[in-house]
Coordinates of C-alpha atoms in Angstrom, one line a residue:
M1 CA -47.4 6.8 74.1
S2 CA -44.7 9.1 73.5
V3 CA -41.0 7.9 74.7
T4 CA -41.2 11.4 76.8
S5 CA -44.5 10.5 78.3
E6 CA -43.0 6.7 79.2
A7 CA -39.7 8.4 81.1
A8 CA -41.8 10.7 82.6
V9 CA -43.9 7.8 83.4
L10 CA -41.2 5.9 84.8
R11 CA -40.0 8.8 87.0
A12 CA -43.3 9.1 89.1
E13 CA -43.1 5.6 89.8
R14 CA -39.8 5.1 90.4
R15 CA -40.0 8.4 93.0
S16 CA -43.2 6.7 94.3
L17 CA -41.9 3.5 94.8
Y18 CA -38.8 3.8 96.5
T19 CA -40.2 6.6 98.9
Y20 CA -43.3 3.3 100.0
M21 CA -40.3 0.8 99.8
F22 CA -37.8 2.4 101.9
T23 CA -41.4 3.8 104.8
M24 CA -42.4 0.5 104.7
L25 CA -39.1 -1.1 105.6
G26 CA -38.6 1.5 108.4
L27 CA -42.1 0.6 109.6
A28 CA -41.5 -3.4 109.7
V29 CA -38.1 -2.7 111.9
L30 CA -40.3 -0.5 113.9
G31 CA -42.8 -3.5 113.8
F32 CA -40.4 -6.3 115.0
A33 CA -39.1 -4.1 118.1
V34 CA -42.5 -3.1 119.5
Y35 CA -43.4 -6.9 119.1
A36 CA -40.2 -7.5 121.2
I37 CA -41.2 -4.9 123.6
T38 CA -45.0 -5.8 123.9
R39 CA -45.3 -9.1 122.7
V40 CA -48.6 -8.2 121.1
S41 CA -48.5 -10.3 117.8
A42 CA -50.9 -8.3 116.2
T43 CA -48.2 -6.0 115.4
Q44 CA -45.6 -8.7 114.5
L45 CA -48.2 -9.4 112.2
D46 CA -48.2 -5.7 111.1
G47 CA -44.6 -5.1 110.4
V48 CA -44.3 -8.6 108.2
I49 CA -47.3 -7.0 105.9
S50 CA -45.0 -4.3 106.4
L51 CA -42.0 -5.9 105.3
I52 CA -43.5 -7.8 102.1
N53 CA -45.0 -4.7 101.0
A54 CA -41.3 -3.4 100.7
A55 CA -40.4 -6.3 98.7
A56 CA -43.1 -5.9 96.5
A57 CA -42.2 -1.7 96.0
F58 CA -38.9 -3.0 95.1
I59 CA -40.3 -5.7 92.7
A60 CA -42.5 -3.3 91.3
A61 CA -39.7 -0.5 91.2
R62 CA -37.8 -3.1 88.3
L63 CA -40.9 -4.7 87.0
A64 CA -41.6 0.0 85.6
I65 CA -38.3 -0.4 84.3
T66 CA -39.3 -4.0 82.1
S67 CA -42.6 -3.0 81.3
T68 CA -42.0 0.5 79.2
Q69 CA -39.9 -2.1 77.2
P70 CA -40.0 -2.3 73.0
A71 CA -41.5 -5.2 71.8
D72 CA -39.1 -7.9 70.5
V73 CA -39.3 -11.3 69.0
E74 CA -40.2 -12.7 72.6
N75 CA -42.3 -10.5 73.5
P76 CA -44.3 -9.0 70.5
Y77 CA -47.1 -7.0 72.2
G78 CA -44.6 -5.5 74.7
R79 CA -44.5 -6.4 78.6
L80 CA -47.9 -4.7 79.9
A81 CA -49.1 -7.5 80.6
L82 CA -46.5 -8.0 83.8
E83 CA -48.4 -5.6 85.6
N84 CA -51.4 -8.1 85.6
F85 CA -49.1 -10.6 86.9
Y86 CA -47.9 -8.1 89.1
A87 CA -51.0 -7.2 90.3
L88 CA -52.6 -11.1 91.3
F89 CA -49.0 -12.0 92.1
R90 CA -49.4 -8.9 95.0
S91 CA -52.6 -9.8 96.3
L92 CA -51.3 -13.7 96.7
M93 CA -48.8 -12.3 98.8
I94 CA -51.0 -10.8 100.7
L95 CA -53.8 -13.9 101.3
G96 CA -50.9 -15.4 102.3
V97 CA -49.7 -13.5 105.2
V98 CA -53.6 -13.2 106.8
I99 CA -54.0 -17.3 106.4
V100 CA -50.7 -17.8 108.2
G101 CA -51.6 -15.0 110.8
L102 CA -54.7 -16.3 110.9
I103 CA -53.8 -19.8 111.4
T104 CA -51.1 -18.8 114.0
N105 CA -53.0 -17.0 116.7
L106 CA -55.6 -19.4 116.1
V107 CA -53.5 -22.0 117.3
K108 CA -52.5 -19.9 120.0
V109 CA -56.3 -19.1 121.2
I110 CA -57.0 -22.5 121.3
D111 CA -53.3 -23.2 123.6
Y112 CA -54.7 -20.8 125.6
V113 CA -58.4 -21.7 126.4
I114 CA -56.5 -25.6 126.6
T115 CA -54.0 -24.3 129.2
R116 CA -55.3 -20.9 130.7
R117 CA -52.1 -19.6 130.4
G118 CA -51.6 -16.2 129.5
S119 CA -50.5 -12.8 129.8
E120 CA -51.4 -8.8 129.4
P121 CA -49.4 -7.5 126.9
D122 CA -48.4 -3.7 127.5
F123 CA -51.5 -2.6 124.5
G124 CA -50.2 0.8 125.0
L125 CA -47.3 1.0 123.0
A126 CA -48.2 -1.1 120.2
A127 CA -51.4 0.9 120.2
I128 CA -49.4 3.8 119.6
Y129 CA -47.0 2.1 117.1
T130 CA -50.3 1.3 115.1
A131 CA -52.1 4.7 114.9
V132 CA -48.4 6.4 113.3
C133 CA -49.0 3.1 111.3
V134 CA -52.1 4.2 109.8
V135 CA -51.3 8.2 109.3
I136 CA -48.0 7.1 107.5
C137 CA -49.8 4.4 105.4
L138 CA -52.3 7.1 104.5
G139 CA -49.6 9.4 103.8
L140 CA -48.1 7.2 101.5
K141 CA -51.3 6.2 99.5
W142 CA -51.8 10.1 98.9
N143 CA -48.0 10.2 97.9
H144 CA -49.0 7.2 95.1
E145 CA -51.5 9.4 94.3
R146 CA -50.3 12.8 93.7
N147 CA -47.9 11.0 91.6
N148 CA -50.1 9.4 89.5
R149 CA -52.1 12.5 88.6
S150 CA -49.0 14.4 87.4
I151 CA -48.8 11.2 85.0
N152 CA -52.6 11.8 84.0
G153 CA -53.8 8.2 85.8
A154 CA -51.2 6.4 83.5
S155 CA -49.5 4.4 86.0
A156 CA -51.1 0.8 86.7
L157 CA -48.8 0.0 88.9
L158 CA -49.3 3.5 90.7
K159 CA -53.1 2.5 91.9
V160 CA -52.5 -1.0 93.0
E161 CA -49.4 0.5 95.7
A162 CA -52.1 3.3 96.5
T163 CA -55.0 0.3 96.9
A164 CA -52.2 -1.8 99.0
A165 CA -51.5 1.4 101.0
K166 CA -54.9 2.1 101.8
M167 CA -55.5 -2.1 102.9
E168 CA -52.6 -1.6 105.3
A169 CA -53.6 1.4 107.1
F170 CA -57.2 -0.7 107.4
I171 CA -55.1 -3.0 108.9
S172 CA -53.5 -1.3 111.3
G173 CA -56.3 1.2 112.0
G174 CA -58.2 -2.3 112.8
I175 CA -55.3 -3.5 115.1
C176 CA -55.8 -0.3 116.5
A177 CA -59.0 -0.1 117.4
S178 CA -59.4 -3.1 118.9
L179 CA -55.7 -3.0 121.1
I180 CA -58.0 0.0 122.5
L181 CA -61.4 -1.7 122.5
V182 CA -59.5 -4.8 124.3
A183 CA -57.6 -2.7 127.1
V184 CA -60.5 -0.3 128.1
L185 CA -62.9 -3.5 129.0
P186 CA -63.1 -3.1 132.7
E187 CA -61.4 -6.6 134.8
G188 CA -64.1 -9.2 136.2
T189 CA -66.1 -9.2 133.3
F190 CA -67.6 -12.7 131.7
L191 CA -64.7 -12.0 128.9
T192 CA -61.9 -10.6 131.9
S193 CA -62.3 -12.6 134.5
E194 CA -60.1 -15.0 136.6
R195 CA -61.5 -18.3 134.5
F196 CA -60.9 -16.4 130.8
N197 CA -59.4 -13.2 130.0
I198 CA -59.2 -12.0 126.6
K199 CA -56.5 -9.5 127.1
D200 CA -54.3 -12.6 127.5
I201 CA -55.3 -13.7 123.6
A202 CA -56.4 -10.2 122.6

Protein backbone atom coordinates (compact mmCIF):
# COMPACT_ATOMS: atom_id res chain seq x y z
CA MET A 1 0.00 0.00 0.00
CA SER A 2 1.45 3.38 -0.94
CA VAL A 3 1.94 6.26 1.47
CA THR A 4 -0.78 8.23 -0.33
CA SER A 5 -3.31 5.41 -0.05
CA GLU A 6 -2.43 4.87 3.62
CA ALA A 7 -3.06 8.55 4.24
CA ALA A 8 -6.39 8.30 2.41
CA VAL A 9 -7.40 5.28 4.53
CA LEU A 10 -6.46 7.12 7.71
CA ARG A 11 -8.45 10.21 6.71
CA ALA A 12 -11.53 8.13 5.87
CA GLU A 13 -11.28 6.15 9.11
CA ARG A 14 -10.87 9.20 11.33
CA ARG A 15 -13.67 11.11 9.57
CA SER A 16 -16.06 8.20 9.99
CA LEU A 17 -15.00 7.28 13.53
CA TYR A 18 -15.22 10.81 14.92
CA THR A 19 -18.71 11.24 13.43
CA TYR A 20 -19.67 7.95 15.06
CA MET A 21 -18.08 8.87 18.40
CA PHE A 22 -19.84 12.22 18.80
CA THR A 23 -23.18 10.79 17.67
CA MET A 24 -22.89 7.91 20.15
CA LEU A 25 -22.06 10.36 22.96
CA GLY A 26 -25.23 12.27 22.11
CA LEU A 27 -27.30 9.07 22.09
CA ALA A 28 -25.80 8.01 25.43
CA VAL A 29 -26.78 11.31 27.08
CA LEU A 30 -30.24 11.06 25.52
CA GLY A 31 -30.61 7.44 26.68
CA PHE A 32 -29.78 8.32 30.28
CA ALA A 33 -32.15 11.31 30.15
CA VAL A 34 -34.98 9.14 28.80
CA TYR A 35 -34.28 6.58 31.54
CA ALA A 36 -34.47 9.31 34.20
CA ILE A 37 -37.88 10.35 32.85
CA THR A 38 -39.43 6.97 31.99
CA ARG A 39 -37.63 4.52 34.33
CA VAL A 40 -37.48 2.02 31.45
CA SER A 41 -34.27 0.09 32.20
CA ALA A 42 -33.80 -0.85 28.55
CA THR A 43 -33.14 2.80 27.67
CA GLN A 44 -30.42 2.90 30.32
CA LEU A 45 -28.84 -0.22 28.77
CA ASP A 46 -29.10 1.44 25.36
CA GLY A 47 -27.36 4.51 26.79
CA VAL A 48 -24.56 2.39 28.26
CA ILE A 49 -24.04 0.61 24.93
CA SER A 50 -23.93 3.99 23.17
CA LEU A 51 -21.35 5.21 25.67
CA ILE A 52 -19.23 2.10 25.11
CA ASN A 53 -19.54 2.60 21.35
CA ALA A 54 -18.32 6.19 21.74
CA ALA A 55 -15.31 5.05 23.79
CA ALA A 56 -14.57 2.27 21.30
CA ALA A 57 -14.70 4.73 18.40
CA PHE A 58 -12.20 6.97 20.20
CA ILE A 59 -9.87 4.00 20.74
CA ALA A 60 -10.32 2.93 17.12
CA ALA A 61 -9.43 6.43 15.89
CA ARG A 62 -6.20 6.31 17.92
CA LEU A 63 -5.54 2.77 16.69
CA ALA A 64 -5.99 3.89 13.08
CA ILE A 65 -2.99 6.20 13.52
CA THR A 66 -0.87 3.61 15.37
CA SER A 67 -1.54 0.77 12.94
CA THR A 68 -0.25 2.75 9.95
CA GLN A 69 3.15 3.45 11.48
CA PRO A 70 6.05 1.63 9.82
CA ALA A 71 7.67 -1.53 11.17
CA ASP A 72 10.42 -1.16 13.75
CA VAL A 73 12.54 -3.39 15.98
CA GLU A 74 9.71 -4.06 18.42
CA ASN A 75 7.14 -4.55 15.63
CA PRO A 76 9.07 -6.10 12.71
CA TYR A 77 5.84 -6.98 10.85
CA GLY A 78 4.11 -3.67 11.46
CA ARG A 79 1.12 -2.98 13.69
CA LEU A 80 -1.84 -4.09 11.57
CA ALA A 81 -2.41 -7.01 13.96
CA LEU A 82 -3.66 -4.43 16.47
CA GLU A 83 -6.87 -4.20 14.44
CA ASN A 84 -7.58 -7.87 15.17
CA PHE A 85 -7.03 -7.30 18.89
CA TYR A 86 -9.36 -4.34 18.69
CA ALA A 87 -12.09 -6.46 17.08
CA LEU A 88 -11.76 -9.00 19.92
CA PHE A 89 -11.77 -6.25 22.56
CA ARG A 90 -14.85 -4.68 20.94
CA SER A 91 -16.74 -7.96 20.99
CA LEU A 92 -15.86 -8.63 24.63
CA MET A 93 -17.07 -5.15 25.63
CA ILE A 94 -20.50 -5.71 24.09
CA LEU A 95 -20.70 -9.22 25.56
CA GLY A 96 -19.90 -7.80 29.01
CA VAL A 97 -22.67 -5.19 28.75
CA VAL A 98 -25.21 -7.79 27.67
CA ILE A 99 -24.27 -10.10 30.55
CA VAL A 100 -24.45 -7.28 33.13
CA GLY A 101 -27.81 -6.16 31.69
CA LEU A 102 -29.14 -9.72 31.79
CA ILE A 103 -28.10 -10.26 35.41
CA THR A 104 -29.37 -6.85 36.58
CA ASN A 105 -32.78 -7.32 34.99
CA LEU A 106 -33.05 -10.93 36.11
CA VAL A 107 -32.62 -9.71 39.69
CA LYS A 108 -35.42 -7.14 39.11
CA VAL A 109 -37.74 -9.83 37.72
CA ILE A 110 -37.06 -12.15 40.67
CA ASP A 111 -37.66 -9.27 43.10
CA TYR A 112 -41.01 -8.51 41.42
CA VAL A 113 -42.09 -12.16 41.47
CA ILE A 114 -41.34 -12.32 45.21
CA THR A 115 -42.66 -8.91 46.33
CA ARG A 116 -45.25 -8.19 43.59
CA ARG A 117 -44.28 -4.52 43.85
CA GLY A 118 -43.74 -2.52 40.68
CA SER A 119 -45.05 0.34 38.59
CA GLU A 120 -45.70 0.69 34.89
CA PRO A 121 -43.11 2.97 33.25
CA ASP A 122 -43.74 5.43 30.40
CA PHE A 123 -43.36 3.16 27.39
CA GLY A 124 -44.31 5.78 24.78
CA LEU A 125 -41.31 8.10 25.17
CA ALA A 126 -38.96 5.13 25.52
CA ALA A 127 -40.30 3.59 22.28
CA ILE A 128 -39.82 6.89 20.42
CA TYR A 129 -36.23 7.17 21.71
CA THR A 130 -35.35 3.62 20.64
CA ALA A 131 -36.96 4.14 17.21
CA VAL A 132 -34.82 7.28 16.74
CA CYS A 133 -31.76 5.24 17.77
CA VAL A 134 -32.52 2.68 15.06
CA VAL A 135 -32.66 5.34 12.34
CA ILE A 136 -29.48 7.07 13.56
CA CYS A 137 -27.52 3.81 13.90
CA LEU A 138 -28.50 2.68 10.40
CA GLY A 139 -27.34 6.09 9.17
CA LEU A 140 -24.00 5.61 10.95
CA LYS A 141 -23.63 2.14 9.44
CA TRP A 142 -24.24 3.63 5.99
CA ASN A 143 -21.65 6.35 6.70
CA HIS A 144 -19.00 3.79 7.72
CA GLU A 145 -19.69 1.74 4.60
CA ARG A 146 -19.63 4.84 2.37
CA ASN A 147 -16.28 5.94 3.81
CA ASN A 148 -14.89 2.43 3.43
CA ARG A 149 -16.07 2.23 -0.18
CA SER A 150 -14.25 5.50 -0.88
CA ILE A 151 -10.99 3.66 -0.05
CA ASN A 152 -11.98 0.42 -1.81
CA GLY A 153 -12.89 -1.40 1.40
CA ALA A 154 -9.36 -1.17 2.81
CA SER A 155 -10.35 -0.47 6.42
CA ALA A 156 -10.93 -3.39 8.76
CA LEU A 157 -11.78 -0.89 11.51
CA LEU A 158 -14.66 0.59 9.53
CA LYS A 159 -15.98 -2.91 8.78
CA VAL A 160 -16.02 -3.67 12.52
CA GLU A 161 -17.67 -0.35 13.35
CA ALA A 162 -20.28 -0.76 10.61
CA THR A 163 -21.18 -4.12 12.14
CA ALA A 164 -21.30 -2.54 15.61
CA ALA A 165 -23.65 0.18 14.35
CA LYS A 166 -25.87 -2.47 12.78
CA MET A 167 -25.94 -4.44 16.04
CA GLU A 168 -26.84 -1.28 17.98
CA ALA A 169 -29.69 -0.71 15.50
CA PHE A 170 -30.90 -4.29 16.04
CA ILE A 171 -30.72 -3.94 19.83
CA SER A 172 -32.61 -0.63 19.77
CA GLY A 173 -35.13 -2.05 17.29
CA GLY A 174 -35.71 -5.08 19.49
CA ILE A 175 -36.25 -2.86 22.52
CA CYS A 176 -38.64 -0.62 20.56
CA ALA A 177 -40.69 -3.56 19.28
CA SER A 178 -40.86 -5.08 22.78
CA LEU A 179 -41.99 -1.80 24.35
CA ILE A 180 -44.72 -1.32 21.77
CA LEU A 181 -45.88 -4.93 22.14
CA VAL A 182 -46.12 -4.65 25.92
CA ALA A 183 -47.74 -1.20 25.82
CA VAL A 184 -50.62 -2.43 23.63
CA LEU A 185 -51.37 -5.49 25.74
CA PRO A 186 -54.94 -5.18 27.06
CA GLU A 187 -55.52 -5.10 30.80
CA GLY A 188 -57.05 -8.08 32.52
CA THR A 189 -55.24 -10.88 30.69
CA PHE A 190 -53.07 -13.49 32.43
CA LEU A 191 -50.07 -11.24 31.64
CA THR A 192 -51.71 -8.04 32.87
CA SER A 193 -53.79 -9.09 35.85
CA GLU A 194 -53.70 -7.57 39.34
CA ARG A 195 -51.65 -10.52 40.62
CA PHE A 196 -49.05 -10.32 37.86
CA ASN A 197 -48.60 -7.47 35.40
CA ILE A 198 -45.79 -7.86 32.91
CA LYS A 199 -45.87 -4.12 32.25
CA ASP A 200 -44.33 -3.57 35.68
CA ILE A 201 -41.17 -5.48 34.72
CA ALA A 202 -41.15 -5.21 30.93
